[in-house]
CSV table of C-alpha atoms and ligand atoms in Angstrom, one decimal:
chain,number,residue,atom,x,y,z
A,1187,UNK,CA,-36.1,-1.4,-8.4
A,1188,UNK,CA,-34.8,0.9,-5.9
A,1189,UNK,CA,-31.3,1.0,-5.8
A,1190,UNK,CA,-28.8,0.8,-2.5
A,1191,UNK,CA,-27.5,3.8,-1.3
A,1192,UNK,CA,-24.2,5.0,-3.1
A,1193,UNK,CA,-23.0,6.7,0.1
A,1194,UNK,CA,-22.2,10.1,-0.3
A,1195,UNK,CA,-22.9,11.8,-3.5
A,1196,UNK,CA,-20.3,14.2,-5.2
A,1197,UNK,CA,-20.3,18.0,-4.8
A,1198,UNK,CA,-18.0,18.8,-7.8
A,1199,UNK,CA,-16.8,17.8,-11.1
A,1200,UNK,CA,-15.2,14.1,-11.4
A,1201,UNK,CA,-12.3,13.3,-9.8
A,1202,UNK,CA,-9.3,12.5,-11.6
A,1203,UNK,CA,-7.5,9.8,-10.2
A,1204,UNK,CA,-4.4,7.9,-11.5
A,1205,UNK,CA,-3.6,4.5,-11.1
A,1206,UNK,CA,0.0,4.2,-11.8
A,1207,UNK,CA,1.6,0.2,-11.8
A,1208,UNK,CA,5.3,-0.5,-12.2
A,1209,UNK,CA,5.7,-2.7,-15.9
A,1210,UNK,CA,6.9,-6.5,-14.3
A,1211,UNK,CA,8.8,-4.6,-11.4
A,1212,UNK,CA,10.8,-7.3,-10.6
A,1213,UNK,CA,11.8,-8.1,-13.5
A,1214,UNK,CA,12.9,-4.1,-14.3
A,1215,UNK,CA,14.4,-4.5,-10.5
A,1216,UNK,CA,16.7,-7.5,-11.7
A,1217,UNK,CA,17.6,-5.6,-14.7
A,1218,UNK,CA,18.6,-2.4,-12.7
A,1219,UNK,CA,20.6,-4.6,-10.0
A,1220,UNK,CA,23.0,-6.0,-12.8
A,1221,UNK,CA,22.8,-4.3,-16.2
A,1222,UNK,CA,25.9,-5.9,-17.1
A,1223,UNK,CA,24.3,-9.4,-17.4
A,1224,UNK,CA,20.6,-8.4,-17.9
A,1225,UNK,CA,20.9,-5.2,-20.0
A,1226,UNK,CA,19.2,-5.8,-23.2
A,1227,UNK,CA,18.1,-9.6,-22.3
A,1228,UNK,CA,14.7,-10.2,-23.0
A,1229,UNK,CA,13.7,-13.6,-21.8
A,1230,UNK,CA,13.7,-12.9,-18.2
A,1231,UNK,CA,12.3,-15.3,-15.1
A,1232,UNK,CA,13.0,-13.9,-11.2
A,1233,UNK,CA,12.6,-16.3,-8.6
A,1234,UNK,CA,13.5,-19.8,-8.4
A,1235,UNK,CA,16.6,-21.4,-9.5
A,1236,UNK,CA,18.2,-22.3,-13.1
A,1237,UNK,CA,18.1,-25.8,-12.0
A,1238,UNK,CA,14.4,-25.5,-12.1
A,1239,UNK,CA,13.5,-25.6,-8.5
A,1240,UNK,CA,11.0,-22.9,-6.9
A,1241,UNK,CA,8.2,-21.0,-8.8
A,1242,UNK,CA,8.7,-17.9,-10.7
A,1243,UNK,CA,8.1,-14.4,-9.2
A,1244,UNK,CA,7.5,-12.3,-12.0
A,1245,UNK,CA,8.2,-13.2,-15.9
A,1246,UNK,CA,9.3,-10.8,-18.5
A,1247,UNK,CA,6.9,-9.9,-21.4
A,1248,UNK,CA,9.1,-12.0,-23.3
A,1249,UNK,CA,8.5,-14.7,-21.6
A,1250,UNK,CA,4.9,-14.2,-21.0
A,1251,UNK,CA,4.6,-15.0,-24.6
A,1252,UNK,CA,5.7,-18.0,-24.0
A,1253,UNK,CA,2.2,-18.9,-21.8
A,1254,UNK,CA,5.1,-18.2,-19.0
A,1255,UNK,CA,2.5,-16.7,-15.6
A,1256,UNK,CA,3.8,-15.8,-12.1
A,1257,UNK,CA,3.3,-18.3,-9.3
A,1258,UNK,CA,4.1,-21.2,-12.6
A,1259,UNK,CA,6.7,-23.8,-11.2
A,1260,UNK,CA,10.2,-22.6,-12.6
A,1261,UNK,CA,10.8,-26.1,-14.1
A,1262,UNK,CA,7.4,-26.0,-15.8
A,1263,UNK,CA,8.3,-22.1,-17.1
A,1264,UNK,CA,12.0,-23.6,-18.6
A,1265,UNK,CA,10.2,-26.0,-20.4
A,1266,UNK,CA,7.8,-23.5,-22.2
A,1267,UNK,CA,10.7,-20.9,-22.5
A,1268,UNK,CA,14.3,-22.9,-22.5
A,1269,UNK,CA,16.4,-19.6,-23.3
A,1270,UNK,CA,15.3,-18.0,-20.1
A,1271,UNK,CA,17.5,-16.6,-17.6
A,1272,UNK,CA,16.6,-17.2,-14.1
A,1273,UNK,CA,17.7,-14.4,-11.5
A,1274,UNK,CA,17.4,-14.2,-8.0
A,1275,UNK,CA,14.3,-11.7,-6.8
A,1276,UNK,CA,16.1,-8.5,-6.1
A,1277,UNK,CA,14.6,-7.5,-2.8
A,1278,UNK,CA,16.9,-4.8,-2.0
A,1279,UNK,CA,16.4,-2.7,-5.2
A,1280,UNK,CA,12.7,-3.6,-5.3
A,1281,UNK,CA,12.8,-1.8,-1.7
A,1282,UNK,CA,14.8,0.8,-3.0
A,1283,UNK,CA,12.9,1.8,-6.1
A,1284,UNK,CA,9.2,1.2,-4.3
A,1285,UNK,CA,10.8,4.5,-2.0
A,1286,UNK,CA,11.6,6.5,-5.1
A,1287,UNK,CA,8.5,5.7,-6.4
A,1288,UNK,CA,6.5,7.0,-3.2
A,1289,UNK,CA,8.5,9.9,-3.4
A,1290,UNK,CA,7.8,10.7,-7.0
A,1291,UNK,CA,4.5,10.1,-7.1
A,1292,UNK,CA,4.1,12.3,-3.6
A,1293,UNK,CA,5.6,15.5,-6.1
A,1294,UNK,CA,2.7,15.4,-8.5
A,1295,UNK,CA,-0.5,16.0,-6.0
A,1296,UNK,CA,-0.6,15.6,-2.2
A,1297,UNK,CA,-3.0,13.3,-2.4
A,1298,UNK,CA,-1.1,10.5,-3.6
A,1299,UNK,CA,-0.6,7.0,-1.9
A,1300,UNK,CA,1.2,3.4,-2.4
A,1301,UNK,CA,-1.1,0.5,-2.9
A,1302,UNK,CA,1.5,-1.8,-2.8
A,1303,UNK,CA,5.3,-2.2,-3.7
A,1304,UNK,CA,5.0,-1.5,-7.5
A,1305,UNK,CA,1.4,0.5,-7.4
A,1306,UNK,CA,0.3,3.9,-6.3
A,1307,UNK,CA,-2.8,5.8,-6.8
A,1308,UNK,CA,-2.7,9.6,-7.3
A,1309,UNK,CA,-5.9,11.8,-7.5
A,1310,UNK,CA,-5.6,15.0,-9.4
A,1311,UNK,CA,-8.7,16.5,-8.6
A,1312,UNK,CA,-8.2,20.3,-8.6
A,1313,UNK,CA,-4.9,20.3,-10.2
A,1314,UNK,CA,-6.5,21.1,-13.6
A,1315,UNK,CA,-5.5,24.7,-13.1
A,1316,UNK,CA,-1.8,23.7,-11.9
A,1317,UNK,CA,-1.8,21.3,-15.5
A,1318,UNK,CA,-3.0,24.2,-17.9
A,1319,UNK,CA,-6.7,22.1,-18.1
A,1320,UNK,CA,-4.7,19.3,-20.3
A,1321,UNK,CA,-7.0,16.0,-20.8
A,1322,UNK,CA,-6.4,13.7,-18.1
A,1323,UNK,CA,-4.2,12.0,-20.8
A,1324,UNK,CA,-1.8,14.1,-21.0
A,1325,UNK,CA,-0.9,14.9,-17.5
A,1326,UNK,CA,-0.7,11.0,-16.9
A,1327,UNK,CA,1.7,10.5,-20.2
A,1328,UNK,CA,4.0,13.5,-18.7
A,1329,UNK,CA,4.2,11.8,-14.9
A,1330,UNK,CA,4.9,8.3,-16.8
A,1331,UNK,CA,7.9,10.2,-18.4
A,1332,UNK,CA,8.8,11.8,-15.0
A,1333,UNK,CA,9.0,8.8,-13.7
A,1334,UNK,CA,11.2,6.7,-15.8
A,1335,UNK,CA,12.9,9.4,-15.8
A,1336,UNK,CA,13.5,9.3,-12.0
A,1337,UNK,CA,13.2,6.1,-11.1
A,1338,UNK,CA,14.3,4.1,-14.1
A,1339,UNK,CA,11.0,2.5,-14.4
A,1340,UNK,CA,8.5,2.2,-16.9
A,1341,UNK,CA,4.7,2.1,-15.7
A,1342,UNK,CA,1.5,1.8,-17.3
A,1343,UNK,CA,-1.3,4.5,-15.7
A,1344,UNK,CA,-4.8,3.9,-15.9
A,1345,UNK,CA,-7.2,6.7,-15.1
A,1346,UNK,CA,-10.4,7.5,-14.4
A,1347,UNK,CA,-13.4,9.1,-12.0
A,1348,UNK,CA,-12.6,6.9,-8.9
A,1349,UNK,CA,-10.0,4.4,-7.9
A,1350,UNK,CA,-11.5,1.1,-8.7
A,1351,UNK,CA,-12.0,1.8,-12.5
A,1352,UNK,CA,-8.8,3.7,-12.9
A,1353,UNK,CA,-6.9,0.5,-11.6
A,1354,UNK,CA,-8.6,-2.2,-13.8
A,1355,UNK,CA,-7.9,0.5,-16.5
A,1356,UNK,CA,-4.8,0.1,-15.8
A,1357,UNK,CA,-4.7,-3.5,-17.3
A,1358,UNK,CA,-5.4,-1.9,-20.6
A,1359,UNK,CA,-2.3,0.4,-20.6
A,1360,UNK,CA,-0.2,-2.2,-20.4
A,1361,UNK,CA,3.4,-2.3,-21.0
A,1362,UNK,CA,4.2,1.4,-20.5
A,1363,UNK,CA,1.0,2.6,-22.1
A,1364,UNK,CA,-1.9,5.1,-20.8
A,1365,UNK,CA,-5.7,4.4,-20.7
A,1366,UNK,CA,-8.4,6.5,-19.4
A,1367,UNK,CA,-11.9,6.2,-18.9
A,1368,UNK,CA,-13.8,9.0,-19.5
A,1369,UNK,CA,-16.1,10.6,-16.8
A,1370,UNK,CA,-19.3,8.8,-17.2
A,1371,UNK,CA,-18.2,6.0,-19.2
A,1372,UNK,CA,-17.4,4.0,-16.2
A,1373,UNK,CA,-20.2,1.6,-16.0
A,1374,UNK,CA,-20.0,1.3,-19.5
A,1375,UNK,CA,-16.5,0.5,-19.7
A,1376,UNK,CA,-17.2,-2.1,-16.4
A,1377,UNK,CA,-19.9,-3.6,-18.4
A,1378,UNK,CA,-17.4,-4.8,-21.3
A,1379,UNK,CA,-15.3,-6.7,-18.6
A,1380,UNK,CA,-15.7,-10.5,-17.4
A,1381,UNK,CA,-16.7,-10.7,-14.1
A,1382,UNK,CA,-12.8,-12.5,-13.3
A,1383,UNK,CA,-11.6,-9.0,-14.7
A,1384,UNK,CA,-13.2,-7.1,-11.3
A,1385,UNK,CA,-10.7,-6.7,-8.8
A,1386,UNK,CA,-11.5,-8.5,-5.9
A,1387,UNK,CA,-13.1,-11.3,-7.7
A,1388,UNK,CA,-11.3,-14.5,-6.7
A,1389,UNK,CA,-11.3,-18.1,-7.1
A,1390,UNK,CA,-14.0,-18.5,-4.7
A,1391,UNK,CA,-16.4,-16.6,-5.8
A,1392,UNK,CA,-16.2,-16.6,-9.1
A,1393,UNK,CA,-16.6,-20.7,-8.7
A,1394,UNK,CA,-20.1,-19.8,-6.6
A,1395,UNK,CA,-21.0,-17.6,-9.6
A,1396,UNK,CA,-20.6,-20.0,-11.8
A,1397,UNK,CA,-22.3,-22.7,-10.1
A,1398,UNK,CA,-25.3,-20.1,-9.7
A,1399,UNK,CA,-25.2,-19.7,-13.8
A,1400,UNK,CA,-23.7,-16.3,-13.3
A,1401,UNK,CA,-20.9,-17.0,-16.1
A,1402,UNK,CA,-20.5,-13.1,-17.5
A,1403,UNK,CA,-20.9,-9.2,-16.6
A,1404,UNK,CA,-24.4,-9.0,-18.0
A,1405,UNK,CA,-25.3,-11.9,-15.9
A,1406,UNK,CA,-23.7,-10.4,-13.0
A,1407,UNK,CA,-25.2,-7.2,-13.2
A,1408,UNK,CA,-28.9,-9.0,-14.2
A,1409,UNK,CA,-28.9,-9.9,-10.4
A,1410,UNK,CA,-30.9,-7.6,-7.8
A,1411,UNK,CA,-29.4,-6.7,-4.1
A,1412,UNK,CA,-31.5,-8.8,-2.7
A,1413,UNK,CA,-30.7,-11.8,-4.3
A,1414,UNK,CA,-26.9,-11.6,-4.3
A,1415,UNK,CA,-27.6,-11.0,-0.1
A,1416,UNK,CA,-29.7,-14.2,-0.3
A,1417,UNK,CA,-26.6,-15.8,-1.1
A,1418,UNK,CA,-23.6,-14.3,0.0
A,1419,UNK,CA,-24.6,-11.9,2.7
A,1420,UNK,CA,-25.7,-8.4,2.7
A,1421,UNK,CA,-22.0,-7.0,2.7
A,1422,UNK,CA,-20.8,-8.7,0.1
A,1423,UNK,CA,-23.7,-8.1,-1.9
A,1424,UNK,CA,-23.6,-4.2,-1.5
A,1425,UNK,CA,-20.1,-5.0,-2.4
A,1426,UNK,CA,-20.3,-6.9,-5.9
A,1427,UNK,CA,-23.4,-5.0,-6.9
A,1428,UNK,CA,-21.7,-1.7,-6.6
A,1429,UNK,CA,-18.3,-3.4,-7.7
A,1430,UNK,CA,-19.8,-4.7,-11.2
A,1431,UNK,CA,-21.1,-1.0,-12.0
A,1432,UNK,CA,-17.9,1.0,-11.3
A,1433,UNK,CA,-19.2,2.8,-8.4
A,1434,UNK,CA,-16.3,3.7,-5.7
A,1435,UNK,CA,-16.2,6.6,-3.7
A,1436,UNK,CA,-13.1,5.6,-1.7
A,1437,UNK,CA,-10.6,8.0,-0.5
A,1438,UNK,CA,-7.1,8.2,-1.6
A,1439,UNK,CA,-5.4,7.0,1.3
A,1440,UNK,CA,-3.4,9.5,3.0
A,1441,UNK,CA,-6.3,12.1,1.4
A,1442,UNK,CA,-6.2,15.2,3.1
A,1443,UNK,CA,-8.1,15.2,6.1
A,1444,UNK,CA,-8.1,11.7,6.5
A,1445,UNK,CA,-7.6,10.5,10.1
A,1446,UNK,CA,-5.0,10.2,12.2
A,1447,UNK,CA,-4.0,9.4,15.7
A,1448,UNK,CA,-1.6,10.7,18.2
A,1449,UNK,CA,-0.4,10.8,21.7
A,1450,UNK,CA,2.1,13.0,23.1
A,1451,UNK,CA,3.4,14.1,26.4
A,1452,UNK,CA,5.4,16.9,27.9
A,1453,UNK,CA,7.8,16.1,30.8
A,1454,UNK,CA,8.3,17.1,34.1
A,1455,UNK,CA,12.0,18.3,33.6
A,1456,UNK,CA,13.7,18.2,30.2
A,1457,UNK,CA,15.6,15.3,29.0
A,1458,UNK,CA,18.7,14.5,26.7
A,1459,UNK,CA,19.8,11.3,27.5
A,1460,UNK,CA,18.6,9.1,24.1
A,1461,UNK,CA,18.0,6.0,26.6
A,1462,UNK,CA,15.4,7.7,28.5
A,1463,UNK,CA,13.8,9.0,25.6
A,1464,UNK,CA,13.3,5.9,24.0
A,1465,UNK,CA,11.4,4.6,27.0
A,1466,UNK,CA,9.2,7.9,27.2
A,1467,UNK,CA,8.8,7.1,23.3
A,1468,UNK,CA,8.0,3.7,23.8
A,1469,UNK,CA,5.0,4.6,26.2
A,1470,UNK,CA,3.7,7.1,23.4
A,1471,UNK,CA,3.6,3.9,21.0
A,1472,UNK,CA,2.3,1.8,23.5
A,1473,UNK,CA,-0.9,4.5,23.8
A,1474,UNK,CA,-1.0,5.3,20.3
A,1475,UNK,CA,-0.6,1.7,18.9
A,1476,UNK,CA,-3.4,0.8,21.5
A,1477,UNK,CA,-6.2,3.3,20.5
A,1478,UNK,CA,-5.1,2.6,16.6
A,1479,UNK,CA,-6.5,-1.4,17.8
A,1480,UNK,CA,-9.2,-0.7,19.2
A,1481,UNK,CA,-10.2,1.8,16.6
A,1482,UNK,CA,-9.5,-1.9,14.4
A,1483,UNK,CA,-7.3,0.7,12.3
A,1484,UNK,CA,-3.7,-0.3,10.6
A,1485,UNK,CA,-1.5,2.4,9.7
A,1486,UNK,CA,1.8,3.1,6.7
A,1487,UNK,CA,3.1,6.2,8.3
A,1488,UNK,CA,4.4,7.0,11.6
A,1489,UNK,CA,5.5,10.3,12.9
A,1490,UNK,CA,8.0,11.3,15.6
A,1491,UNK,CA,7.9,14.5,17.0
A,1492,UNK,CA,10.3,16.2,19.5
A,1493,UNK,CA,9.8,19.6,20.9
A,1494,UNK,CA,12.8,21.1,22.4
A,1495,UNK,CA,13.9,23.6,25.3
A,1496,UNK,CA,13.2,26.4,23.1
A,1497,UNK,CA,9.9,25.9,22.4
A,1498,UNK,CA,11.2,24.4,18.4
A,1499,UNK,CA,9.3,21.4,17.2
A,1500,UNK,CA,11.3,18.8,14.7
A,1501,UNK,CA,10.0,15.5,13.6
A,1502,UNK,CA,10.5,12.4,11.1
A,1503,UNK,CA,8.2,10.3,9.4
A,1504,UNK,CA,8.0,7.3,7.5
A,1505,UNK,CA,5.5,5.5,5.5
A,1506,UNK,CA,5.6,1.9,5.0
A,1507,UNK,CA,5.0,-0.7,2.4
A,1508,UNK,CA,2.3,-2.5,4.3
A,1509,UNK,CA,0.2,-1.4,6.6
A,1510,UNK,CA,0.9,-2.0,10.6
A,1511,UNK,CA,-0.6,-2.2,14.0
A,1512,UNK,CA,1.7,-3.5,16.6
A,1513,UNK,CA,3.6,-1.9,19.4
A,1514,UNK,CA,6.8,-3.9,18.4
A,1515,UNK,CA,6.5,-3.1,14.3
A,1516,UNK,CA,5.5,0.6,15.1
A,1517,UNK,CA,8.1,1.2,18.4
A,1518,UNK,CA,11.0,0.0,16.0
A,1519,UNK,CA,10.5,2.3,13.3
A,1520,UNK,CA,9.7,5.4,15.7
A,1521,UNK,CA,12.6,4.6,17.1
A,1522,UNK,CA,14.7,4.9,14.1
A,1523,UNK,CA,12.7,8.0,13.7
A,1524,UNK,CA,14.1,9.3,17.0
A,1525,UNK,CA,17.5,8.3,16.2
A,1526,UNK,CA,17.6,10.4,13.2
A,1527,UNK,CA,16.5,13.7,14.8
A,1528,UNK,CA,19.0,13.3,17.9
A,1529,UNK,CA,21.9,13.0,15.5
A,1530,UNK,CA,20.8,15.8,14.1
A,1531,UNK,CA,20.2,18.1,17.4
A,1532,UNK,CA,21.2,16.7,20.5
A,1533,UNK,CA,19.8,19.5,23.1
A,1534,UNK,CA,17.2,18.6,25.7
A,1535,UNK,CA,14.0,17.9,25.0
A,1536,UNK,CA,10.5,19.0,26.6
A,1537,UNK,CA,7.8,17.1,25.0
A,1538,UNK,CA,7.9,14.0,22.5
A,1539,UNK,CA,5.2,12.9,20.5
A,1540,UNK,CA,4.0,9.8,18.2
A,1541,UNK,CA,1.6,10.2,15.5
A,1542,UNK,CA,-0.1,7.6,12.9
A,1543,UNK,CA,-1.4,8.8,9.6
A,1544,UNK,CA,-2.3,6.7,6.6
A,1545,UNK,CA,-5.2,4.9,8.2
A,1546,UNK,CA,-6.9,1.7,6.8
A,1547,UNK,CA,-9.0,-0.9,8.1
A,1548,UNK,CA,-6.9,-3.5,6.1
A,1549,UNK,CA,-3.9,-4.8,6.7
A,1550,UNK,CA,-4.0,-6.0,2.9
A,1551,UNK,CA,-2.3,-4.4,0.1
A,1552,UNK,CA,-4.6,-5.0,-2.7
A,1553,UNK,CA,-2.0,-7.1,-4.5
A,1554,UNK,CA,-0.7,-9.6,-2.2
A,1555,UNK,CA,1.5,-11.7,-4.3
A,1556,UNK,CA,3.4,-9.1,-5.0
A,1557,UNK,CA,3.9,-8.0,-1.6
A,1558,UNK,CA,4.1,-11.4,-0.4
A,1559,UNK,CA,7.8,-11.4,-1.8
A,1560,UNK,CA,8.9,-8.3,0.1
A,1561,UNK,CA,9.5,-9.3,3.8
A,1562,UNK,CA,6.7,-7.5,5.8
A,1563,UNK,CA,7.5,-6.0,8.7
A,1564,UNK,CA,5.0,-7.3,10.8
A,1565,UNK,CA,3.6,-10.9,10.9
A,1566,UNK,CA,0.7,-13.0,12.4
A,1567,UNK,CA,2.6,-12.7,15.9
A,1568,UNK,CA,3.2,-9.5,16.0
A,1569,UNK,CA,-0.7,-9.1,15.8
A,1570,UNK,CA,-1.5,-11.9,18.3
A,1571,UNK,CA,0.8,-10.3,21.0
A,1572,UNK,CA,-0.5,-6.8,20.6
A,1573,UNK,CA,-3.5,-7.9,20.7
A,1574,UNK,CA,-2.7,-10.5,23.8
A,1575,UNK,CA,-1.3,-7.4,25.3
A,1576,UNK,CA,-4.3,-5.1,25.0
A,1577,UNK,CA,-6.8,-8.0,27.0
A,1578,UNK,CA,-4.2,-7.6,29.4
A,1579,UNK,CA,-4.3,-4.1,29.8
A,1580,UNK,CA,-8.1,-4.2,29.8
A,1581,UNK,CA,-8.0,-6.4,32.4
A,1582,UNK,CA,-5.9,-4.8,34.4
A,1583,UNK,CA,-6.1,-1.1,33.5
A,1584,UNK,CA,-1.9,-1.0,33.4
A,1585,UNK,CA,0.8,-1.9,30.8
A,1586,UNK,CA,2.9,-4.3,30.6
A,1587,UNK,CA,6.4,-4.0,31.5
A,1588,UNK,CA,8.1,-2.1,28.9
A,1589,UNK,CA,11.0,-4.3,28.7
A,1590,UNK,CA,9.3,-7.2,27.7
A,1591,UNK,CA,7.9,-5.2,24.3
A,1592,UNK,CA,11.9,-4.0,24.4
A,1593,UNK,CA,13.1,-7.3,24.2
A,1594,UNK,CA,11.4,-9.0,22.0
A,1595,UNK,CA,11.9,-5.6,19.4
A,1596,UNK,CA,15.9,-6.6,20.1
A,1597,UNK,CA,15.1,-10.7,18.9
A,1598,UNK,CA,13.1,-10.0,16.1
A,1599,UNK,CA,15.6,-7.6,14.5
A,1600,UNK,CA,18.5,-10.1,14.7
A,1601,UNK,CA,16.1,-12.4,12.3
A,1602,UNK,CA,15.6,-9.8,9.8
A,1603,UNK,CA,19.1,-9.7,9.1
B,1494,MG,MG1,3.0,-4.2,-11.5
């Protein structure tokens, strides 16, 4: 049988990518936020309330061996595990250590991204030389260390040749443990997995495997392209086929090289006055945030750049938690980025610039429960109005009234408290 394309094919050596995922994070988060009460408890349950209302967030391992699972009603949880204590989920430190994360992780290669609050991948390929040719192994035991010993977190890091196998490798390291697959094992190492073990894999289609007979891996990978199109389509065919053999070529995100989008704009006269210049900034995020939509693009990092008088450039980014792609998400962090360099340098300004990095075609993280729990910055109506907006403009070849975008920016940030 011929087999599907496998897109492009690799020049060098294998990669050596890095999954790295946080140990129960909120439950380490709850523990950081009051050691005095937590410190050295082990049965653990974050979210809901002692009084058994709600459904728990994240369980310690402790209570995991009670049959304890996230998403389990809290009552039903207190029954299996009585000595529990229940804490609030600790949003602020989860927020705070997901940014340390990013930031240690963004030390040990530049191609190095978060998949989600408590998950980041980092690919080490040609850093052998900078790690004195060490096993993969190795290097991945000495960034676990790093990290706990900067953020106060213990991980587990799987690795392996490409993203997909490193993270269900991952599962095997777990708590605080370390599990590669060697280069060419990965099919092999796929092939000793149940199909509910491929990420991806939910509910639903798992249920249409099973009620096609398909109830294990070397079922799964028995069936042709052809016939997995037959029943699911030809993209998710492509998809599982490739999926169920450990094939994935996918880029870090942020990889170097990967693509971004700008807009920037040099004015007639220079300006100094910040309330001007966030309404010239707001038109760069209106353009850039536009093309990023029609591209069907999301972005995590956003970029603010000023030039000034003297020809110097300065600018400010951030990267987010979750991915974005509305004018209102984007023009309120840009202009927090602007905020920070006029505190810093308040002289007038010749050009200012927005740019978006970090490009996906998903707004997803790959583990939405998780991320579910962190408030995202941007929600379903967000979305709709950009998008009402850019039939608008389409229409009518002009934006809308900046105020309005303005406005609403002001509303919104009064409800996130
Ligand atoms: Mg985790």
């Amino acid at each position: 049988m011929a087999a599907p394309s496998l897109g492009p094919q690799l020049k060098a050596g294998p990669r050596r990518i890095l999954h790295v995922d946080v140990d129960a994070m909120f439950v380490q988060c709850a523990v950081l936020a009051d050691p005095e009460r937590l410190g050295g408890v082990d049965l653990i349950l974050v979210g809901g309330s002692p009084s058994g209302r709600g459904v728990v967030t994240s369980a310690s391992y402790g209570c995991r061996a009670y049959g304890v699972r996230s998403a389990m009603p809290t009552a039903t949880a207190l029954r299996l595990c009585p000595d529990a204590t229940v804490v609030k989920v600790p949003g602020e430190m989860v927020r705070t250590k997901s940014r340390a994360l990013a930031s240690s992780i963004a030390d040990w290669s530049p191609v190095a991204a978060m998949a989600s609050v408590d998950e980041a991948y980092i690919d080490l390929t040609g850093t052998e030389g900078l790690h004195r040719n060490e096993p993969l192994v190795e290097t991945a035991r000495r960034i676990q260390r790093d990290l706990k010993e900067r953020t106060g977190l213990d991980v587990s890091i799987g690795g392996a040749a490409n993203r997909l196998v490193a993270k269900m490798a991952t599962s095997f390291a777990k708590p605080a443990g370390v599990y590669v697959v060697a280069p060419g094992e990965e099919e092999a190492f796929v092939a000793s997995l149940q199909p509910e073990d491929l990420i991806g894999v939910g509910p639903a289609l798992l249920a249409s495997l099973r009620r096609r007979g398909i109830v294990d891996m070397t079922s799964l990978r028995a069936l042709d392209v052809e016939t997995m199109a037959a029943w699911w389509g030809p993209d998710r065919a492509r998809w599982l086929w490739r999926r169920c053999r450990g094939i994935d070529e996918g880029p870090i995100r942020g990889r170097e090289g990967a693509k971004s989008i700008s807009s920037e704009t040099t004015f007639p006269r220079d300006v100094s006055d910040l309330g001007e210049l966030e309404r010239l900034l707001l038109g760069r995020v209106v353009s850039v945030a536009g093309s990023l939509r029609r591209q069907g693009y999301y972005a995590r990092t956003i970029t603010v750049k000023l030039r000034y008088a003297d020809f110097r450039d300065r600018s400010r980014s951030r990267t987010l938690v979750d991915s974005v792609q509305s004018d209102r998400v984007i023009f309120s962090v840009a202009r927090e980025l602007l905020g920070d360099l006029r505190r810093h340098n308040e002289r007038p300004v010749r050009l200012i610039g927005v740019s978006l990095t970090g490009l996906s075609d998903s707004p997803e993280p790959e583990q939405q429960s998780l991320i579910a729990l962190v408030p995202p910055r941007e929600n379903a109506r967000d979305r709709a109005l950009s998008a009402a907006v850019d039939r608008i403009r389409d229409k009518h070849g002009r934006v809308i009234a900046p105020g309005s975008v303005l406005a609403d920016q002001r509303r919104s940030r009064e409800g996130d408290g």
